[in-house]
Each structure stands twice: as C-alpha cells, then as structure tokens.
mmCIF file of C-alpha atoms in Angstrom:
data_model
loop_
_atom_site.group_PDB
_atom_site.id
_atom_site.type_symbol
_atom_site.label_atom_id
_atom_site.label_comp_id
_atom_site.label_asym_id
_atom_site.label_seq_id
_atom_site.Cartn_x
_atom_site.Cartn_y
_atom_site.Cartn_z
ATOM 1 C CA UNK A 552 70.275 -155.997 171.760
ATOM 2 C CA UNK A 553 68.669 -158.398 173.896
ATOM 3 C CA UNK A 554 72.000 -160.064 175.295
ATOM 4 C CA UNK A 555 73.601 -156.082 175.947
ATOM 5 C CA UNK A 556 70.388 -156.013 177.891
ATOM 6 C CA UNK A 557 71.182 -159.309 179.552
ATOM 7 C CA UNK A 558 74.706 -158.485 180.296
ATOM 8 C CA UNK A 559 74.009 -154.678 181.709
ATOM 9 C CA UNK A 560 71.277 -156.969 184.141
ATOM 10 C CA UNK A 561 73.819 -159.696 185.246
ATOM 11 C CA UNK A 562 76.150 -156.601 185.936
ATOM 12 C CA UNK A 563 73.981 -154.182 188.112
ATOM 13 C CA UNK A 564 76.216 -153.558 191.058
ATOM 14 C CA UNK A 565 75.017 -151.680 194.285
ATOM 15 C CA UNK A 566 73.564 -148.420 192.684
ATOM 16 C CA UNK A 567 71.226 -150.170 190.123
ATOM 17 C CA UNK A 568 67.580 -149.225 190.271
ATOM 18 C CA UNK A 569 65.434 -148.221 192.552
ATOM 19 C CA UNK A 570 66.557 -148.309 196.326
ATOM 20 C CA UNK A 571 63.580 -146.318 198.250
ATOM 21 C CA UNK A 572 61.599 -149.203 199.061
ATOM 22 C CA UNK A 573 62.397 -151.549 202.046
ATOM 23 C CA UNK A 574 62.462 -154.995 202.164
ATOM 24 C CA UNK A 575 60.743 -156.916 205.375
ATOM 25 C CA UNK A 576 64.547 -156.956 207.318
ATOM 26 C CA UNK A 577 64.403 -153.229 207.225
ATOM 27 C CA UNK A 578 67.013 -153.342 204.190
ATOM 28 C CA UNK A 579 66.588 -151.061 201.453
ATOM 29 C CA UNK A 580 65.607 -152.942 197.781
ATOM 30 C CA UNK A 581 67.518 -153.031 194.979
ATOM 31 C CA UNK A 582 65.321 -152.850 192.504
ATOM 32 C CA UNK A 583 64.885 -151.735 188.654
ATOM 33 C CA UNK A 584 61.934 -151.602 186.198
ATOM 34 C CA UNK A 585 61.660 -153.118 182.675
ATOM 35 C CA UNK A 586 59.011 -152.423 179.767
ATOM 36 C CA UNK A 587 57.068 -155.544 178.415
ATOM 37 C CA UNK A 588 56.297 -154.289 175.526
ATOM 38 C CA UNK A 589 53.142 -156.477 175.218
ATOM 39 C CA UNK A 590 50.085 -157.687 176.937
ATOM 40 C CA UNK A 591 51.397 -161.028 177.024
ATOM 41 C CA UNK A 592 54.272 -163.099 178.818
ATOM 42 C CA UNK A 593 54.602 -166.806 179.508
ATOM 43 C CA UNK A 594 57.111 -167.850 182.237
ATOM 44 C CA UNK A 595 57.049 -171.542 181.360
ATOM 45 C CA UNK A 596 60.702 -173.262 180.810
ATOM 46 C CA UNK A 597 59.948 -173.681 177.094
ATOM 47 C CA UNK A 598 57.719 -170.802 175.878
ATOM 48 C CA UNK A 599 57.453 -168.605 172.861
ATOM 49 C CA UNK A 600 59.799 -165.960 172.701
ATOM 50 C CA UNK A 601 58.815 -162.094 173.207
ATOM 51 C CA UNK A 602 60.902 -159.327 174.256
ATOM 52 C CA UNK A 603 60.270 -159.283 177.874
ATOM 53 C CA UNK A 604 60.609 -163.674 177.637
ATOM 54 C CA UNK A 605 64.033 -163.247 175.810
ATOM 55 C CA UNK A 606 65.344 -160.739 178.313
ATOM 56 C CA UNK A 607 64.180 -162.703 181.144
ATOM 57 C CA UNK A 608 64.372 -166.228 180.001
ATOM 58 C CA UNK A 609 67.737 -167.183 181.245
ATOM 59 C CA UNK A 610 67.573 -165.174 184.640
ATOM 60 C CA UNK A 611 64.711 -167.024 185.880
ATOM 61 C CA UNK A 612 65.390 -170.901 183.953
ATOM 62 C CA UNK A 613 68.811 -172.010 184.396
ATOM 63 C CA UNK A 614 70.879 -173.680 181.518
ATOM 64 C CA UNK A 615 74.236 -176.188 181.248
ATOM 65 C CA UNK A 616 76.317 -173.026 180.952
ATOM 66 C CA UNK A 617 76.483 -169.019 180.960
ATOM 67 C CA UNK A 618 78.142 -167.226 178.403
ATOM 68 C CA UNK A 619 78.396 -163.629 176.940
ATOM 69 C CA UNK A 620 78.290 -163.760 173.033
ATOM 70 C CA UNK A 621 81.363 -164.511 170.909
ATOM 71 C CA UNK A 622 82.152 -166.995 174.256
ATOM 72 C CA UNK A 623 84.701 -170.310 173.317
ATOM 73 C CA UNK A 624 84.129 -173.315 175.066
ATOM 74 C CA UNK A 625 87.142 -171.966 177.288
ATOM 75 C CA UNK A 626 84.686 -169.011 178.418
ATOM 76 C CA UNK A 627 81.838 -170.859 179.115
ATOM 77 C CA UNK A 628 80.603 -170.142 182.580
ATOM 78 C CA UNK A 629 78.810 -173.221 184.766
ATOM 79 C CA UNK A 630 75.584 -172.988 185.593
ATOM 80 C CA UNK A 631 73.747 -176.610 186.072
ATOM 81 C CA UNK A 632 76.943 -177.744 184.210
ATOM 82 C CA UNK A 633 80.218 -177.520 186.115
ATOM 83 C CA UNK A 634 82.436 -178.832 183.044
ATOM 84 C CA UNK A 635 82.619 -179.774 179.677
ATOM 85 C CA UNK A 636 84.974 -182.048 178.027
ATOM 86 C CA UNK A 637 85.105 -182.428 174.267
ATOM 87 C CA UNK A 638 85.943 -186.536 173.506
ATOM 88 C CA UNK A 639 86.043 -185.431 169.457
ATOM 89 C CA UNK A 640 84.976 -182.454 167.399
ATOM 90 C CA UNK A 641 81.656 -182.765 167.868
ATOM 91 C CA UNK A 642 81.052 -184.674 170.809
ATOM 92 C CA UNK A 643 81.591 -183.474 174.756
ATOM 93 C CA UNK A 644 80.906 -184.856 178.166
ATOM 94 C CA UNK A 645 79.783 -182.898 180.098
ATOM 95 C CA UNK A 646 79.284 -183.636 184.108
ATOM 96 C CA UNK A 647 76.445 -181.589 186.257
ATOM 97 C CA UNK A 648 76.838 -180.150 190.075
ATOM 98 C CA UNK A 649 75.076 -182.700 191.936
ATOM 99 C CA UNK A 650 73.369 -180.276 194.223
ATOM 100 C CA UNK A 651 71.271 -178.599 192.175
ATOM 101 C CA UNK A 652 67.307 -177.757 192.691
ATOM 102 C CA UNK A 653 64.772 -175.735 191.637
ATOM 103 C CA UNK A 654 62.892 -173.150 193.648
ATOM 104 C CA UNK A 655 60.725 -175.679 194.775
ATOM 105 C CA UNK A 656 63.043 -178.174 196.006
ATOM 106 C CA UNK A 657 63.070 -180.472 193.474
ATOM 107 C CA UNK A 658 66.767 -182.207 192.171
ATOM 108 C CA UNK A 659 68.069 -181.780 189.149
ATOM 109 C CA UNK A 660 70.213 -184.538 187.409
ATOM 110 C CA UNK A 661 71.045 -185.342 184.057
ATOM 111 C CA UNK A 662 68.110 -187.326 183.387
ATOM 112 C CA UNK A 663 66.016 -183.881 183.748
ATOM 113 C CA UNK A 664 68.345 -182.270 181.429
ATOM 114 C CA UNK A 665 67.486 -184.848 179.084
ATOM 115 C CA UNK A 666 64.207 -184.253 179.614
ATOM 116 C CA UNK A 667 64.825 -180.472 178.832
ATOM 117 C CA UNK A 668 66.475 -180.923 175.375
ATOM 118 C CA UNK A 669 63.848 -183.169 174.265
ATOM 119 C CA UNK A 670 60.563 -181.036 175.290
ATOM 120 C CA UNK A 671 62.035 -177.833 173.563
ATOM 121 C CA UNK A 672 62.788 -179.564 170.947
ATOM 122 C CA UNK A 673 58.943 -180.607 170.441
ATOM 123 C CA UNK A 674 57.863 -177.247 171.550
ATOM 124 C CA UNK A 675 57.911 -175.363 167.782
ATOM 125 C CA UNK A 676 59.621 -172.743 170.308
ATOM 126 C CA UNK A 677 63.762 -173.087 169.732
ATOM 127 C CA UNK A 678 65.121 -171.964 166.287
ATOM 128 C CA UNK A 679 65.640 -174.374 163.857
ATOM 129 C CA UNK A 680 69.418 -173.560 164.121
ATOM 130 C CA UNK A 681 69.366 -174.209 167.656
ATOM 131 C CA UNK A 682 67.709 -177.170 167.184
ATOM 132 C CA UNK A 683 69.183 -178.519 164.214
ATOM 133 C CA UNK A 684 72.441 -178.494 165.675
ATOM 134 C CA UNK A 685 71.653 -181.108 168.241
ATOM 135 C CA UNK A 686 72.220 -184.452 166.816
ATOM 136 C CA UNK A 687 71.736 -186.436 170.466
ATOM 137 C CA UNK A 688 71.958 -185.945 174.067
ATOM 138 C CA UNK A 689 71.942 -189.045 176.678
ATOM 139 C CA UNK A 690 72.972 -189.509 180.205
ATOM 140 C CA UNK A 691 75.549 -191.371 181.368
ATOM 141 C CA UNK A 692 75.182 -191.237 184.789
ATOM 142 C CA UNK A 693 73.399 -189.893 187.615
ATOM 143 C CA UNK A 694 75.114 -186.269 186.746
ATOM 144 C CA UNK A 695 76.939 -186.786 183.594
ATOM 145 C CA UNK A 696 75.860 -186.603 179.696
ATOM 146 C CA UNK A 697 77.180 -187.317 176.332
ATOM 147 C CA UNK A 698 75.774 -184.042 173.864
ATOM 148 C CA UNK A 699 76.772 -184.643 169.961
ATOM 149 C CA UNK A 700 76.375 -181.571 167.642
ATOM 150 C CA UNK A 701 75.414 -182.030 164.299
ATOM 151 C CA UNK A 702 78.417 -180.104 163.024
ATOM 152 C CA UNK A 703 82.143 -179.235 163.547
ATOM 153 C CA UNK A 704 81.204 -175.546 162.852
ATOM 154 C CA UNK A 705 82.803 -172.731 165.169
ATOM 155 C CA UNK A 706 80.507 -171.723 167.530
ATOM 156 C CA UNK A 707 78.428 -175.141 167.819
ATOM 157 C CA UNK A 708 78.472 -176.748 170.454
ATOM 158 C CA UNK A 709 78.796 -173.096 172.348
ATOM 159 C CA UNK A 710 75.343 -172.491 171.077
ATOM 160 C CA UNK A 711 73.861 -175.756 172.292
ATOM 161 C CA UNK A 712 75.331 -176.050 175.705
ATOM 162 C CA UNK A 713 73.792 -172.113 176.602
ATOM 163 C CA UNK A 714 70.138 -171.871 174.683
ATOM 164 C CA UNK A 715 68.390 -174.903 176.358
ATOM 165 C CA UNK A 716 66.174 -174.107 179.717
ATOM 166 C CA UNK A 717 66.580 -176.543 182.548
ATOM 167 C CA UNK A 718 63.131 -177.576 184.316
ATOM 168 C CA UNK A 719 62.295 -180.922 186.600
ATOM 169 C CA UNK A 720 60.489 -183.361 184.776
ATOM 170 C CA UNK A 721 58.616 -184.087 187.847
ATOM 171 C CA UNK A 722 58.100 -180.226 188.548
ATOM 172 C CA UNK A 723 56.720 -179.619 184.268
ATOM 173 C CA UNK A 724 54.850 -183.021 184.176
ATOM 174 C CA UNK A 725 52.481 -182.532 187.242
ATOM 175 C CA UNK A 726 52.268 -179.005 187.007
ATOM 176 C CA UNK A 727 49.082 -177.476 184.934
ATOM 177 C CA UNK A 728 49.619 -174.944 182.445
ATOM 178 C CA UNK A 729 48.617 -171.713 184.922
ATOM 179 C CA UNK A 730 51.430 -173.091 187.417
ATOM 180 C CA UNK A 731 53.677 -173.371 184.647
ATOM 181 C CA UNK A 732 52.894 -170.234 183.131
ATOM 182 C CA UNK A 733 52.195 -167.687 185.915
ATOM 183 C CA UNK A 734 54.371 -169.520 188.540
ATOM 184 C CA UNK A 735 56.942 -172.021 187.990
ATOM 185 C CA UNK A 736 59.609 -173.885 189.595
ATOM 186 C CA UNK A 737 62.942 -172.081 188.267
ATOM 187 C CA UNK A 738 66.882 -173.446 188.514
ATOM 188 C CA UNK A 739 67.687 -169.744 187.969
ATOM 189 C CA UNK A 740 68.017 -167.330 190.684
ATOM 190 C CA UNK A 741 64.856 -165.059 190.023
ATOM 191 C CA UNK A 742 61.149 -166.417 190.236
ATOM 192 C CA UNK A 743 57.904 -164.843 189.637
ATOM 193 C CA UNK A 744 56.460 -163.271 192.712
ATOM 194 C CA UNK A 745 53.502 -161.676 191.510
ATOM 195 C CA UNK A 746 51.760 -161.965 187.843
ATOM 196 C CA UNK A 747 48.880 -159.791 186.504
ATOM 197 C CA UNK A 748 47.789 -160.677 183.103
ATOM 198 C CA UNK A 749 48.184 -157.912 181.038
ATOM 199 C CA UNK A 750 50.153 -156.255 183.810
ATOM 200 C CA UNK A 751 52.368 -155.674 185.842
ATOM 201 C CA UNK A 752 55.020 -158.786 186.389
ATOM 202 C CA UNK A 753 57.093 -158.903 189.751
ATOM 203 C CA UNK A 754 59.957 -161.049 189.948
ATOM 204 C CA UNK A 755 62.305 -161.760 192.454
ATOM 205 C CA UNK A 756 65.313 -163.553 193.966
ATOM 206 C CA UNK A 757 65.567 -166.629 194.824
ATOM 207 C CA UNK A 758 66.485 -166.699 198.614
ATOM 208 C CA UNK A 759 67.542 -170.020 198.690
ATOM 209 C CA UNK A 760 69.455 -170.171 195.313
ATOM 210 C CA UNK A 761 70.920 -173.485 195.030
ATOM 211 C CA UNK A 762 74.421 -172.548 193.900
ATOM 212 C CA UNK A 763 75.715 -170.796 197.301
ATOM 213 C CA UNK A 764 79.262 -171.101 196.014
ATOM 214 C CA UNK A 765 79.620 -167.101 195.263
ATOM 215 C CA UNK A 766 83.084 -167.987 193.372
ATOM 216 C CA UNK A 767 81.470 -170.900 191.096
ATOM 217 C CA UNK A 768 78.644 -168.546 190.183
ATOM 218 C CA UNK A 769 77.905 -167.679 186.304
ATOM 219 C CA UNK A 770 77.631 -164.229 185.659
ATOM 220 C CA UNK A 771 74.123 -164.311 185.323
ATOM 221 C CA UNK A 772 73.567 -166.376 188.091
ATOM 222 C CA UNK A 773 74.835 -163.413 190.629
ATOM 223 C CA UNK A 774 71.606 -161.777 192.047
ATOM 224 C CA UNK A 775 72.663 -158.200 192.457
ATOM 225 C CA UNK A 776 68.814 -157.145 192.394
ATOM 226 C CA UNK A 777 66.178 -158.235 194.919
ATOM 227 C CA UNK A 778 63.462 -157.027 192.639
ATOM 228 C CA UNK A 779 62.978 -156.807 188.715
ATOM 229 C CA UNK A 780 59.524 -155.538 187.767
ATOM 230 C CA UNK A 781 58.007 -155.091 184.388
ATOM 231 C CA UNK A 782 55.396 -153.229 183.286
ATOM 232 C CA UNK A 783 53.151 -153.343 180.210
ATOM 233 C CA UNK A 784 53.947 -150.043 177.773
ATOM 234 C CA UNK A 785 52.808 -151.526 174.101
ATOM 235 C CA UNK A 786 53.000 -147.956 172.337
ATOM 236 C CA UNK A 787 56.675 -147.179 171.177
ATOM 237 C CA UNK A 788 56.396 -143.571 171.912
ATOM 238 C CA UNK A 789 55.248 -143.929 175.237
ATOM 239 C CA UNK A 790 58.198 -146.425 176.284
ATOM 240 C CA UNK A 791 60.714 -143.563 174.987
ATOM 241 C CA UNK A 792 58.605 -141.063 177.390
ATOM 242 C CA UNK A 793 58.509 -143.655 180.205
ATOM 243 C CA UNK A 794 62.691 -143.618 179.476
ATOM 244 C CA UNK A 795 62.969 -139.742 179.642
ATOM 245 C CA UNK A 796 61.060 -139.152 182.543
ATOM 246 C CA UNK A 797 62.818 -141.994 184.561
ATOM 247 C CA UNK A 798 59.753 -143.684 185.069
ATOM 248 C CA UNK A 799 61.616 -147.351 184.212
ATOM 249 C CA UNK A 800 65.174 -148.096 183.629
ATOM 250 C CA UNK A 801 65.292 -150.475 180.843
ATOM 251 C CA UNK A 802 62.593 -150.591 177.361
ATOM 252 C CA UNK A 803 63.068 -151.777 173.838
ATOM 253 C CA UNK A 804 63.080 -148.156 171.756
ATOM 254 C CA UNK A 805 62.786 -148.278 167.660
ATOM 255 C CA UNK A 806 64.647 -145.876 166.420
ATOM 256 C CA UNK A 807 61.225 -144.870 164.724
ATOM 257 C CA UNK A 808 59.906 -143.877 167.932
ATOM 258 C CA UNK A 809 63.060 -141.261 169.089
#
C-alpha cells in the first residue's frame, strides 16, 4: 500500500491537488493533502517508521537508487548513485554523482554514505531483513563504494541499494535532535517547511534540488508538487469522511472503517 501511495505521488502530473492557492511569483500551487494518521512524526534521516514517515521517507531523504517494487538491478533508477556494477554475485561497485548536496549545502560523497549505512544500522529502526542483508559497505574513493550482501538471493542487493536514507555526517553530527527532527537537511527534493507538533506538517520543494539534470532524474526525485501537506486525522472513520468530502486527497482507510 504504502509504495502504490509512493508511486501515485512520484506520478502527480499537472492536475494533482489543490491549485487555488498562489505561490509568491504569482503562479498557482500545486499542491495535495495527506492524512497522518497520528499525533506523531519524526523527519530525521533514520527514524521510526509510521504511516505518514513511510510515505514520506524517501521523498524528503534521498537514497543510492529509486525503484518501483519487483525492480532488477537493470531498473534501478539513480538517485545519489549514478551506477552500479556487480564484480560477483554478491558484491557491486557502485560510483556516486559527485555533485550532490543536501538542502543545506552540504556535499555528499561516499564517505557520508558510509556514514548512512552504519547509523541505521545502530538505530533499532531498519528491519532486520534489511539489515541483515548487508554484510559490508566501504568506500573506495572520493565517490565510489564496494556494498557486499550477505546473500545471492533474488532481490538482494535491490533491497539494499533502495531502503538506506542518505544524510551528511557533518549535517546529523552537529545538528540537535529538534533540527533533526522538525527540520533537517534533506538530499531529496522535498523539505519540511513548517512543523506543528501534533499538527499540521508542510512540506515543500526543494528549489535548489541538486540533481538539475531533468533526464537523469529518479522517478521520485521529479517534483511535480510545490506543496505536500499533512494533517493529523487519528480516528479511522473520520479519515474515510475527510476522503468523501474531498477535504484531503490521500489517507490510509481500514477496510473496517468503510
């Protein structure tokens, strides 16, 4: 459900969402709601999943590649990672664009990707399948990395190369836990503009998206909303009410609740 949900976001073309409101150029906003289903959400690179963080996750904190699921290593889309070579069955090198930042301006290279795969790793966040499939990750260069999987199995090394967040080490390790929380650095094209706790969560495009390259861009990576808010609805029958009466566009409904 959650990766349909990705998929229909990364896909929004020019009649998605709401276009009433107006932008400070005078252009109309594309814009579309979603339903956090809960009074909580942490926008940190290596947070605790939710429905809201799931849907989110990989819009705002770039990975080594983009994929839809069922994707071979042939599908794989770049994100941070512009290729991937496999040396043996269970080992690939994989080399980075070297131009890429976060919204902040810091540059990301292989030793923050590093970085990356290590922290989740300690973070009790990732599922042990995830995880467990990782048997080491090093760099090699300046923009290149050596990633063994644990396992030959179908399907491994597409799950490790798409499921890891990309953050600066110098960005996560100076930041304190509200910046990292409520507003941090992202290498994906949507950041946090405004959080309320318990509220109502703006985010929005990144103007100055490091991957300008329209043609080289993953799927998810194409920003064809300005704005994405989301709005706190916990009860299950008010999310399907919120649905019927057009009051936001996308919400997790148990079939319970219809």
């Amino acid at each position: 459900t959650v990766a349909l949900m990705c998929s229909m976001l990364a896909g929004c073309g020019s009649d998605a969402g709401d276009e009433g409101k107006v932008g400070e150029d005078g252009e109309k906003l594309k814009e579309i709601t979603l339903v956090n289903t809960t009074q909580d959400y942490d926008g940190s690179p290596f947070a605790g999943v939710s429905w809201l963080r799931l849907l989110t996750r990989w819009m705002t904190h770039g990975t080594l590649f983009g994929a839809f699921p069922g994707a071979t290593l042939d599908e794989l889309q770049p994100r941070i990672a512009k290729s991937i070579t496999m040396v043996d069955e269970v080992t690939a090198e994989i080399e980075l664009f070297d131009y890429v930042t976060d919204s902040a301006g810091n540059k990301i290279d292989a030793h923050d990707v590093v970085f990356s795969y290590e922290t989740a790793a300690t973070s009790g966040n990732f599922s042990p399948k995830l995880l467990g499939s990782i048997a080491s990750i090093e760099a090699t260069g300046d923009y290149t990395l050596r990633l063994t999987a644990a396992n030959k199995s179908k399907g491994t090394m597409e799950l490790i190369v798409t499921n890891i967040p990309i953050t600066s080490q110098e960005w996560y390790e100076g930041a304190d836990e509200s910046e990292r929380t409520m507003n941090p650095a992202v290498t994906g094209p949507y950041k946090i503009r405004s959080f309320t706790s318990g509220g109502t969560i703006v985010f929005e495009k990144v103007e100055n998206f490091w991957q300008t390259d329209e043609s080289m861009k993953a799927d998810i990576d194409k920003q064809p909303l300005d704005v994405i808010n989301a709005v706190v609805i916990t009860e299950g029958s008010q999310r399907v009410i919120a649905l019927e009466n057009q009051e936001v566009d996308v919400s997790f409904v148990d079939t319970s609740d219809i």
